[in-house]
Coordinates of C-alpha atoms in Angstrom, one line a residue:
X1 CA -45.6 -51.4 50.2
X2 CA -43.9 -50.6 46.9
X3 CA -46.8 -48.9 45.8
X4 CA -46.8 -46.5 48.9
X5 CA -43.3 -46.0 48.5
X6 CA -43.5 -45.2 45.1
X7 CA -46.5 -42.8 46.2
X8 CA -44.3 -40.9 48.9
X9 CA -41.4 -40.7 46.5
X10 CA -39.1 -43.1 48.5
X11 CA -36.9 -44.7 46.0
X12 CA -34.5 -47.7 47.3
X13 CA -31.7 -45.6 47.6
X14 CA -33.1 -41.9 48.9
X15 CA -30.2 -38.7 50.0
X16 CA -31.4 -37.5 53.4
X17 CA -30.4 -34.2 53.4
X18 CA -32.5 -31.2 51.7
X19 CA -32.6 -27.4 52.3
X20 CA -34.4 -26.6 48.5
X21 CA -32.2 -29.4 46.7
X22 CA -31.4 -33.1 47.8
X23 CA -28.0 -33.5 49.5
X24 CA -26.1 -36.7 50.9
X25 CA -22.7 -37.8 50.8
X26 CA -22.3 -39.5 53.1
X27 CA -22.4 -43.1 54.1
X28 CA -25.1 -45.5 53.5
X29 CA -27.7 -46.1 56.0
X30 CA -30.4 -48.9 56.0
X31 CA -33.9 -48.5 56.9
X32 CA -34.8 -51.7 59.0
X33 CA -38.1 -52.7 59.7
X34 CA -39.1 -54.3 62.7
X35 CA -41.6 -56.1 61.3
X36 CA -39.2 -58.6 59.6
X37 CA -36.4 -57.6 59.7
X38 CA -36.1 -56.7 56.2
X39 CA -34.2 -53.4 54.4
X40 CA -37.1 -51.3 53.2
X41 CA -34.4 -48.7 51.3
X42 CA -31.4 -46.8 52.5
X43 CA -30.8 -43.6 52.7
X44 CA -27.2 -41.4 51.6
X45 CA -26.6 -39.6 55.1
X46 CA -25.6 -35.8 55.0
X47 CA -22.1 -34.9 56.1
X48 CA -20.6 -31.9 58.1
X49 CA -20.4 -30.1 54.9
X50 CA -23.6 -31.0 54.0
X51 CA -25.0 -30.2 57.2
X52 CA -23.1 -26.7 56.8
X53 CA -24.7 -26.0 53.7
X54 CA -28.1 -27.1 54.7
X55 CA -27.7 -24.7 58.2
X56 CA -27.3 -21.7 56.1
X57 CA -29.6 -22.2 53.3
X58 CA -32.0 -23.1 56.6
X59 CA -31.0 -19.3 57.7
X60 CA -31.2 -17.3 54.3
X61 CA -35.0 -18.8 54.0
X62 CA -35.8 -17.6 57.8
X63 CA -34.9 -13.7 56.4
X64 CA -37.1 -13.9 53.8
X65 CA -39.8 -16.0 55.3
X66 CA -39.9 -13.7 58.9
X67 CA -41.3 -10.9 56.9
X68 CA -44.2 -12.7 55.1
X69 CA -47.6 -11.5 57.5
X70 CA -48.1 -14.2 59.5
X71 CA -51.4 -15.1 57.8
X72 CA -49.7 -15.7 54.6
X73 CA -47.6 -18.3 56.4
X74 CA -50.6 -20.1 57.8
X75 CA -51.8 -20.4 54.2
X76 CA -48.7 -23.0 53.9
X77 CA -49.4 -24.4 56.7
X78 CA -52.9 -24.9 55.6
X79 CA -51.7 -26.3 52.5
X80 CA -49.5 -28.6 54.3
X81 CA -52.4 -30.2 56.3
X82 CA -54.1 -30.6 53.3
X83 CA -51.3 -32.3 51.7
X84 CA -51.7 -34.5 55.0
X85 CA -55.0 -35.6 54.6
X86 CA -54.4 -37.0 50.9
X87 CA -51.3 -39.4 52.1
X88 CA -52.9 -40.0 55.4
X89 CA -53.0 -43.4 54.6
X90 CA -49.9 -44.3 53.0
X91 CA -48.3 -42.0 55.7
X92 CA -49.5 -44.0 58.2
X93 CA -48.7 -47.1 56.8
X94 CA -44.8 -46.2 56.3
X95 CA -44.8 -45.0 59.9
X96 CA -46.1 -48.6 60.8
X97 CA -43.5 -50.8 58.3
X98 CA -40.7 -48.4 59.3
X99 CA -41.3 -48.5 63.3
X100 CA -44.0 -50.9 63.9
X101 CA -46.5 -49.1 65.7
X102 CA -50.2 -50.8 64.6
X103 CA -51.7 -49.5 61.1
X104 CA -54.4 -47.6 63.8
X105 CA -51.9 -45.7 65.6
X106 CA -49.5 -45.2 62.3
X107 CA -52.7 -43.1 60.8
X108 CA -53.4 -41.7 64.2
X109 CA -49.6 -39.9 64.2
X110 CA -50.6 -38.4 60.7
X111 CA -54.2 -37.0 62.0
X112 CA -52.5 -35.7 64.7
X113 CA -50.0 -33.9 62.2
X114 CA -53.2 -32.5 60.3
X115 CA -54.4 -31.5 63.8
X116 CA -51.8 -29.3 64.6
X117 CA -51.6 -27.7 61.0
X118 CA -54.8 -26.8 61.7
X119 CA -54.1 -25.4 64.8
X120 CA -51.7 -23.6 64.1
X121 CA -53.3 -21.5 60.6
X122 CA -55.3 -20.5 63.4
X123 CA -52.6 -19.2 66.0
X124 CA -51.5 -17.4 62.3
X125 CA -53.8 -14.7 63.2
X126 CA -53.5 -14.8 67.1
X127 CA -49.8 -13.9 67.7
X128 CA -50.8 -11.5 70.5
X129 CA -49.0 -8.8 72.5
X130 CA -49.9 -7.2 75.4
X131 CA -50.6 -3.5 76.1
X132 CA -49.7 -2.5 79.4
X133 CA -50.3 0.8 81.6
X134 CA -46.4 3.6 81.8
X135 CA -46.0 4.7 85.0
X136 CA -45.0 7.7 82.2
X137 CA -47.4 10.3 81.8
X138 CA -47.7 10.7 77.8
X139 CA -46.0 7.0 77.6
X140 CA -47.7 3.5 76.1
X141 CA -46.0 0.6 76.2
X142 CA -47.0 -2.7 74.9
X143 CA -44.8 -5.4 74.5
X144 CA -44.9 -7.6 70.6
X145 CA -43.8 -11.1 69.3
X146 CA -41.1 -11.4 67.1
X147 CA -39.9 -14.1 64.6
X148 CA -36.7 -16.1 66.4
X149 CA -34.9 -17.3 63.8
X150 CA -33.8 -21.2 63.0
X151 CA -35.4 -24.1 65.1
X152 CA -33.5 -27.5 65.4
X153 CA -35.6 -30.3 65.7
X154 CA -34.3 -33.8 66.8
X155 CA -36.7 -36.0 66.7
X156 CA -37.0 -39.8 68.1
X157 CA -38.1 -43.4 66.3
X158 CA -41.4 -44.0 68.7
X159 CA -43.4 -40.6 67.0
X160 CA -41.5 -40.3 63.6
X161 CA -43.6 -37.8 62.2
X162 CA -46.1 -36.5 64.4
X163 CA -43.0 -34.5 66.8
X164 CA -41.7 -32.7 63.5
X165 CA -45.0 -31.5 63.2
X166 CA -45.5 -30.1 66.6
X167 CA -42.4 -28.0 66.1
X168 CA -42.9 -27.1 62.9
X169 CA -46.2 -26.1 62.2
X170 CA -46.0 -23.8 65.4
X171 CA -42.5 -22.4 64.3
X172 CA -43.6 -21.8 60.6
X173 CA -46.3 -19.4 61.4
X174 CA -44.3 -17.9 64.0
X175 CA -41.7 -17.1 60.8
X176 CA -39.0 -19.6 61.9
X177 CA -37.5 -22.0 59.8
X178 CA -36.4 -25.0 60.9
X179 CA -33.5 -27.8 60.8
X180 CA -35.1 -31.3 61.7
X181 CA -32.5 -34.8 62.5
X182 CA -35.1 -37.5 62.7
X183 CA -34.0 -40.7 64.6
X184 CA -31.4 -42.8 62.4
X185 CA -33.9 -45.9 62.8
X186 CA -36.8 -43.9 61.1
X187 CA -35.3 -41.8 58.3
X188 CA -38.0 -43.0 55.4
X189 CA -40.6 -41.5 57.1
X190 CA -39.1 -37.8 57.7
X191 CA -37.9 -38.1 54.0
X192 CA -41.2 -38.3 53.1
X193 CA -42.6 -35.6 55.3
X194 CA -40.0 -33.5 53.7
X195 CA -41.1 -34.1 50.1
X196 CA -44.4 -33.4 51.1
X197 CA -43.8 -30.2 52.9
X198 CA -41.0 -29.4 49.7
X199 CA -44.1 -29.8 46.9
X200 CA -46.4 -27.8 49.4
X201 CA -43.3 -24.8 49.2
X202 CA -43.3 -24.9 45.6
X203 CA -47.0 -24.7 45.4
X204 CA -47.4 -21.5 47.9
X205 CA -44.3 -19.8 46.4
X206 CA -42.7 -20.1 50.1
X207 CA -38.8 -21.7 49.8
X208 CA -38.2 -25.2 50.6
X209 CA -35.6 -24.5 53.0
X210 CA -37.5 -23.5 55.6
X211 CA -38.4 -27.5 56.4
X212 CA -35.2 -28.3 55.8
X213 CA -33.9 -32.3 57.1
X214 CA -30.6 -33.9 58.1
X215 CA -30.6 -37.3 58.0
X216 CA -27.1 -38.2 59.8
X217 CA -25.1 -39.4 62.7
X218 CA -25.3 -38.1 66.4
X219 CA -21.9 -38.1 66.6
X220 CA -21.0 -35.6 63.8
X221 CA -24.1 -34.3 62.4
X222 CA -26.5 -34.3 65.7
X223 CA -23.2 -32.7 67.4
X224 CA -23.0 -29.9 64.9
X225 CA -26.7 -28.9 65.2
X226 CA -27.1 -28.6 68.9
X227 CA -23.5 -26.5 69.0
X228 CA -25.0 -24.6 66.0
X229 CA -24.8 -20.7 67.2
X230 CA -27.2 -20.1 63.8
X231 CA -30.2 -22.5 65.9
X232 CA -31.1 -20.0 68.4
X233 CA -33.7 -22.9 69.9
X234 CA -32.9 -26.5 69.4
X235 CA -36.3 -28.7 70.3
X236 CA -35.1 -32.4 71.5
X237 CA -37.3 -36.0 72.0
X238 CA -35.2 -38.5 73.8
X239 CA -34.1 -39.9 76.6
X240 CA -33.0 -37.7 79.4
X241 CA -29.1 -39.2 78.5
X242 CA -29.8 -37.1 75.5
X243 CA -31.3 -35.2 77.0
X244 CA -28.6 -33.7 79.5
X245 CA -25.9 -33.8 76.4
X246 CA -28.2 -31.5 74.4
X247 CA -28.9 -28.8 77.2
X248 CA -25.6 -28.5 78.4
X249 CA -24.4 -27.9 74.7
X250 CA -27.1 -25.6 73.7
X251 CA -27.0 -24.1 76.9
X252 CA -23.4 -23.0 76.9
X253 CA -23.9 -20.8 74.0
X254 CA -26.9 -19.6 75.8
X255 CA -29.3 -21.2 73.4
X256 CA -33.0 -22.4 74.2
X257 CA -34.2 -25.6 74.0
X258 CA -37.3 -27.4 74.3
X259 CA -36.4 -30.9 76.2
X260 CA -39.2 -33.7 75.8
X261 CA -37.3 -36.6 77.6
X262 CA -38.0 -39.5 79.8
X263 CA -41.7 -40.4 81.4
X264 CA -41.9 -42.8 84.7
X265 CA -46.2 -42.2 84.5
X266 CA -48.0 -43.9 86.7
X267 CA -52.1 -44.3 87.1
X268 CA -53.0 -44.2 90.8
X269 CA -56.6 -46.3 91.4
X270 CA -58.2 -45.8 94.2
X271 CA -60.6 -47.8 96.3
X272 CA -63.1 -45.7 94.7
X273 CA -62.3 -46.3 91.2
X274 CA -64.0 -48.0 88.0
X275 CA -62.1 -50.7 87.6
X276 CA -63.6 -51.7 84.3
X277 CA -61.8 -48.0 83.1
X278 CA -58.8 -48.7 84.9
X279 CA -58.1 -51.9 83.1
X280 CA -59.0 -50.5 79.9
X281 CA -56.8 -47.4 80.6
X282 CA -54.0 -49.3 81.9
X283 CA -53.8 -52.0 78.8
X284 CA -53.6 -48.7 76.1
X285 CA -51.5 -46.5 78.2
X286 CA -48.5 -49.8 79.1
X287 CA -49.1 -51.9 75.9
X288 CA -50.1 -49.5 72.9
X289 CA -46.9 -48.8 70.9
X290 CA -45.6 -51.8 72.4
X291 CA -44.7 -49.2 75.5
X292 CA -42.4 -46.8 73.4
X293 CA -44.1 -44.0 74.2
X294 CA -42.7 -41.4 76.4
X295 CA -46.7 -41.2 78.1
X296 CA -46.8 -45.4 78.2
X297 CA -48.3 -46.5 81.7
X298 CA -45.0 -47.8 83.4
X299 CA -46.6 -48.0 87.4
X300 CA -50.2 -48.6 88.3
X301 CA -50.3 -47.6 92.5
X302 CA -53.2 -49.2 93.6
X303 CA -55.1 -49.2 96.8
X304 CA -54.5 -52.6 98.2
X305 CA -58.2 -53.2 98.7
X306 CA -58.7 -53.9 95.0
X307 CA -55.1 -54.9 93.7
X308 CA -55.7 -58.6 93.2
X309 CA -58.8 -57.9 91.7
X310 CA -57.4 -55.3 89.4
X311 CA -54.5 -57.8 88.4
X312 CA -57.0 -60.6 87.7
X313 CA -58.2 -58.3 85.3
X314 CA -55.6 -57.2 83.6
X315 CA -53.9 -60.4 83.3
X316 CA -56.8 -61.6 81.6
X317 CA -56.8 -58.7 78.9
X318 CA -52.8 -59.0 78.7
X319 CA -53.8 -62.8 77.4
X320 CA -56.2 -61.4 74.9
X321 CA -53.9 -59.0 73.1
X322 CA -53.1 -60.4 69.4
X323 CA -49.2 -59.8 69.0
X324 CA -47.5 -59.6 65.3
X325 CA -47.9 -58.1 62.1
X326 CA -49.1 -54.2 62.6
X327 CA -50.4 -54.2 59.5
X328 CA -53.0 -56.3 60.0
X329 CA -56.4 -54.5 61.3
X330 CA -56.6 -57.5 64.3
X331 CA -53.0 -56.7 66.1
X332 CA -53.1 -55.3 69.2
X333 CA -49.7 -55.0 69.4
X334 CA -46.6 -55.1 67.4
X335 CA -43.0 -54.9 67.9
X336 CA -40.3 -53.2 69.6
X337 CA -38.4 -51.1 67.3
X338 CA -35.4 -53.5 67.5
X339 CA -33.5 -56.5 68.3
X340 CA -31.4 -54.2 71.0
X341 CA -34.6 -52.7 72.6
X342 CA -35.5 -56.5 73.1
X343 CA -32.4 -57.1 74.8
X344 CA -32.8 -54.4 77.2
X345 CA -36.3 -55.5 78.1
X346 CA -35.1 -59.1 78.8
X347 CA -31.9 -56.9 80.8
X348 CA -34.3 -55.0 82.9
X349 CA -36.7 -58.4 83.9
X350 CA -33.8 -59.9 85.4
X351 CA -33.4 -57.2 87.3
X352 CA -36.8 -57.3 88.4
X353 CA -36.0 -60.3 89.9
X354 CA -32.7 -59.7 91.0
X355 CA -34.1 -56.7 93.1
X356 CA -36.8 -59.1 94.8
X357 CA -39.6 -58.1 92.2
X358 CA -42.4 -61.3 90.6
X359 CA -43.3 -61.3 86.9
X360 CA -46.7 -61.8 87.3
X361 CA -47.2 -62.4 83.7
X362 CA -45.0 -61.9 80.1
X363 CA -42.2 -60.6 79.8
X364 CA -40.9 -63.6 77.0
X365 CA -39.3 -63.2 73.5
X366 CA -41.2 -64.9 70.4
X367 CA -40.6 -66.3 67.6
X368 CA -42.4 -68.2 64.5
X369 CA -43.8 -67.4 61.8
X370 CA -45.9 -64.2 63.2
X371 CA -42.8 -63.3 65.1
X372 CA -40.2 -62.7 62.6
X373 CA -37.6 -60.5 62.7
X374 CA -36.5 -60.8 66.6
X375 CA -38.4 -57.9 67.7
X376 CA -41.5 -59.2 69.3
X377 CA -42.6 -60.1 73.0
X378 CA -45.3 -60.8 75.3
X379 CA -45.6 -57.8 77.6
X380 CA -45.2 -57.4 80.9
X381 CA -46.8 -57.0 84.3
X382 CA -44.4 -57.4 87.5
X383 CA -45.5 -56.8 91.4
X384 CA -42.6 -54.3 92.1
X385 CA -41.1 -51.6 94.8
X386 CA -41.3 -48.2 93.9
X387 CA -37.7 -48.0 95.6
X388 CA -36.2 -50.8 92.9
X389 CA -33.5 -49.0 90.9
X390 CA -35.0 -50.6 87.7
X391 CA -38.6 -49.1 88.6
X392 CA -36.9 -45.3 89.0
X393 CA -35.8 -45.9 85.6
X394 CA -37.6 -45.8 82.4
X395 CA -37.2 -48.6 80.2
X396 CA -38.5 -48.2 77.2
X397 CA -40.6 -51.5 76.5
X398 CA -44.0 -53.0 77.6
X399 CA -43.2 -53.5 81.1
X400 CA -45.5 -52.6 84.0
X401 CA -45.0 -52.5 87.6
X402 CA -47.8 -53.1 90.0
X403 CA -46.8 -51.1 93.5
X404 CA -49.6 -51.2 96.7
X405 CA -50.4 -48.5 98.6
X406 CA -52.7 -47.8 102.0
X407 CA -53.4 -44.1 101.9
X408 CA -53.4 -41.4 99.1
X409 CA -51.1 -39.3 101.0
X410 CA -48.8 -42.4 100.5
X411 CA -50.0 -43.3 96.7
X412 CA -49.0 -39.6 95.6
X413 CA -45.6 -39.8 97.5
X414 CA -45.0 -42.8 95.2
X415 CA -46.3 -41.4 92.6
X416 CA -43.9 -38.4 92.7
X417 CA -41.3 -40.7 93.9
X418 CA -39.4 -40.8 90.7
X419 CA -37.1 -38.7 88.7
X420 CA -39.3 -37.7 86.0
X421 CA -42.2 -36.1 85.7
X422 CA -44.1 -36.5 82.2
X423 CA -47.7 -37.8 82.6
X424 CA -50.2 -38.7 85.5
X425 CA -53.4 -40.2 86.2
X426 CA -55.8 -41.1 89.0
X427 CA -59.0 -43.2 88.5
X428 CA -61.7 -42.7 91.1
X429 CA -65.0 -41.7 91.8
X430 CA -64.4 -39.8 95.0
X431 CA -63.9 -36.1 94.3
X432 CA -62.1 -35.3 97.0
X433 CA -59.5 -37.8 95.9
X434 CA -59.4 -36.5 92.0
X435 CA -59.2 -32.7 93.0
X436 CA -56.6 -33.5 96.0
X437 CA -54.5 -35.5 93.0
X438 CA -54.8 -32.0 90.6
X439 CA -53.4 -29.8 93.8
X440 CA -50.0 -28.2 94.1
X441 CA -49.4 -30.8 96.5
X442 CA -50.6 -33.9 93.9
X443 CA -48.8 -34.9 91.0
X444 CA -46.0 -33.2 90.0
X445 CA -46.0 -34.0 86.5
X446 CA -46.8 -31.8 83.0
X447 CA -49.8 -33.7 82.6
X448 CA -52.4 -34.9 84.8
X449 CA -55.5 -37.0 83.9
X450 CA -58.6 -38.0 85.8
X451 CA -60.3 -41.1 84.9
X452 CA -58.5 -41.9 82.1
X453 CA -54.9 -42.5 80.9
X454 CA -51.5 -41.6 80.7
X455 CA -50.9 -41.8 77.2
X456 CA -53.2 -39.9 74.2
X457 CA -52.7 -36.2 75.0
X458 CA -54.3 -34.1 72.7
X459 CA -52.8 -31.3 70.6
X460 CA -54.9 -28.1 71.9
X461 CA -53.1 -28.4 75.3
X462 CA -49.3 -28.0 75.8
X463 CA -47.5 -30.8 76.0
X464 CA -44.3 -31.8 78.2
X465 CA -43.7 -32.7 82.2
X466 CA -41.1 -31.4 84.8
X467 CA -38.5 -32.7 86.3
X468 CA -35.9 -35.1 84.1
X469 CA -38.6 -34.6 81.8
X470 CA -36.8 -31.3 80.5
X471 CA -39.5 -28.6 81.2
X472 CA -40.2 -28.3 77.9
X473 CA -43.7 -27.5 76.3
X474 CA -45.0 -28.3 72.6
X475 CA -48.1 -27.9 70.8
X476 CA -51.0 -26.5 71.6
X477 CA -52.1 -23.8 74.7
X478 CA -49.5 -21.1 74.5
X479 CA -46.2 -22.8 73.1
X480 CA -45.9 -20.8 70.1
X481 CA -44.2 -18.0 72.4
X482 CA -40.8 -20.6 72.5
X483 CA -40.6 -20.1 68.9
X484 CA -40.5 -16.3 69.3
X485 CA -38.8 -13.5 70.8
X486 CA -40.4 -11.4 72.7
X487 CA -40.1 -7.4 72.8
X488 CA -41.3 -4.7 74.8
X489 CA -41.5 -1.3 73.7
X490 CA -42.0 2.2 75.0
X491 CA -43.7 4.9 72.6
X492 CA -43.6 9.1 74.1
X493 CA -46.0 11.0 72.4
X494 CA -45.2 13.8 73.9
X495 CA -42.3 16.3 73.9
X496 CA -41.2 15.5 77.6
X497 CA -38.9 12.7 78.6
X498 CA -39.9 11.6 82.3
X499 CA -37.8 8.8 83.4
X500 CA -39.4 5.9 85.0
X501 CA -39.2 5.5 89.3
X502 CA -39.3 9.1 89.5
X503 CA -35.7 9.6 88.6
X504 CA -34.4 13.2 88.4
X505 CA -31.5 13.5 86.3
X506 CA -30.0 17.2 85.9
X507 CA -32.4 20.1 84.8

């Protein structure tokens, strides 16, 4: 690992603020990893002051950078993806020592980074308007896309990387510069983003300060950016607690925000279904990333025709799933991001049980010597309610719930039977039964799948759900326009001034 760190420029002791220079005076925070348990370096967390400075640096580079032609800011994008691609693997790899998702998915999150880089030098050169008919004789009117200014991203442990990038690849080309607070359990990882994306500046002659970082607390720091009046959007991953703190303080000073919050998602299989799929779905969507994913599988409603068979199954693969180091190319699965996100899984199992619920299989702590560190489990599968208070909550852990149902009317009642509304799925080979699911009347989450899983959205469609979701969008499809303000105008070529609805007004 020292090698990698010494690649990505992490030092042991690293400041984790920058707007064009390194700032941090604040106190001293410890990067963790899950893995062990070990420090892997610290970081000197920015202060309000700091956090001041950095804002406005943040906002003089937005002036300059919204009238660059939009092409020319794709070019640093481009560069950035490029830059990318020649850390993809040491990327990756911090991503997995610093939050413990396998090595697979740690160099997934950077492809996906290089993804939308690439997607967005294209949107560079697609920023369009539209032209629309004046009732005006003499009269066009068209409306046009205008730079919005600075973007605060908050970002959360389970994607450390890949959720900057979303944000700010879109919001680059769109001529925004951005502010980004990365969860305080992941701060190596957006340090090194930020030295990438810094050398990538330099390079294309852009400034620095338009991916500019606070590394800091939510209490001071986090507060300061979402009552920022200079952050005309702030763009938030988290839970919807979070979630409702940051809209009703961005919302007060009539901000925007893009909310990415909670996900309840559900797979629905049907009588009809594959159930070979299913089970290979179900085991990637509820146990990849250990189930910290805001798309994990959390309920599988199944038609009670095949549900013993289906559990059979997946009990079986549940045994087969190596747990431990995610560095090594053979684990499945590795560990929770903390000691206190093992305690809340072990919290919400007893009330499983306290609620009337079976733990049909996992749900344990482990230890030894492939289990340092406190942080790793066996996941979960638990025949559940759909009512249980602990099922209409998300927790954010490997835990599934296994919920019957009799008719599909009834399955996507239970489906939508939740307060959030994120990601969706329903495996079958009955059309009527996939295209009733896609209806107005089907799921009523952001995102819904046929025949495969919750979880692996990719980056050309946009990405968010409904509900205590937060409505937000990110990515691909049209999102860009949240990054931009939008402006209609009216052009008279002629030396008349008609007013519009036919209004006379004097001679």
């Amino acid at each position: 690992m020292q090698e990698i760190l010494d690649k990505l420029g992490i030092g042991s002791v690293v400041p984790g603020g920058f707007c064009g220079e390194w700032l941090g005076g604040g106190e001293k925070l410890d990067s963790v990893s899950p893995i062990d348990g070990k420090t892997i370096a610290s970081v000197t967390q920015v202060t309000v002051d700091d956090y001041d400075r950095i804002a406005a640096r943040a906002q003089e580079a937005f002036l300059k950078w919204r009238t660059m032609p939009a092409p020319a800011r794709g070019e640093t994008v481009r560069c950035l993806g490029n830059a990318l691609r020649d850390v993809k693997s040491e990327l990756g790899a911090l991503v997995t020592w610093e939050m413990g998702k396998i090595r697979a998915e740690g160099e997934g999150e950077v492809q996906e980074m290089i993804d939308i880089c690439d997607f967005a030098v294209g949107l560079s050169r697609q920023l369009y308007g539209l032209t629309m008919p004046s009732e005006r004789p003499g009269h066009r009117m068209y409306e046009q896309w205008h730079p919005l200014g600075v973007v605060g991203v908050i970002s959360a442990f389970n994607f450390p990387v890949a959720v900057w990038s979303w944000n700010v690849a879109l919001a680059a080309v769109c001529g925004d510069a951005s502010v980004w607070k990365p969860s305080s359990t992941t701060p190596l990882t957006a340090i090194a983003c930020t030295k990438i994306a810094e050398k990538v500046c330099r390079e294309t002659g852009a400034d620095p300060a338009i991916f500019s970082l606070v590394v800091g607390r939510g209490s001071t720091v986090g507060e300061r950016l979402i009552n920022d009046r200079r952050l005309p959007l702030v763009s938030a991953t988290g839970s919807c607690q979070m979630g409702y703190r940051v809209g009703a303080a961005v919302g007060e000073r009539l901000g925007r925000t893009i909310l990415e919050l909670g996900g309840n998602n559900a797979i629905v299989i049907t009588a009809e279904a594959d159930l070979k799929m299913a089970v290979r779905a179900t085991l990637f969507g509820a146990v990849g990333t250990a189930g910290q994913r805001c798309t994990s599988t959390r309920r599988i409603i199944i038609h009670k025709s095949v549900r013993d068979a289906f559990v059979d199954q997946l009990v079986s693969a549940y045994k087969q799933v190596r747990i431990g180091n995610p560095m090594e190319s053979d684990t499945v699965m590795g560990p929770l991001i903390d000691t206190g996100a093992v305690d809340t899984m072990m919290k919400a199992i007893e009330r499983i049980r306290a609620e009337g619920g079976e733990v049909l299989y996992g749900g344990e702590k482990l230890s030894g010597d492939r289990h340092t560190g406190g942080c790793y489990v066996t996941p979960c599968i638990a025949a559940a309610k759909n009512e249980y208070k602990i099922v209409q909550e998300e927790t954010f852990a490997p835990i599934l719930y296994i919920i019957p149902y009799a008719t599909l009317d009834e399955a996507i009642a239970l489906h939508n039977g939740v307060p959030q509304g994120l990601s969706s799925a329903i495996f079958t080979r009955n059309l009527l039964e996939a295209e009733q699911f896609l209806t107005c009347a089907g799921s009523d989450c952001g995102i819904a799948n046929v025949n495969i899983g919750t979880s692996g959205a990719e980056i050309g469609g946009a990405f968010g759900g409904e509900k205590e979701t937060g409505g937000g969008r990110e990515s691909g499809s049209d999102a860009w326009k949240a990054y931009m303000r939008r402006q209609t105008n009216t052009i008279n070529y002629t030396t008349e001034l008609p007013l519009a609805q036919g209004i006379k007004f004097g001679d």
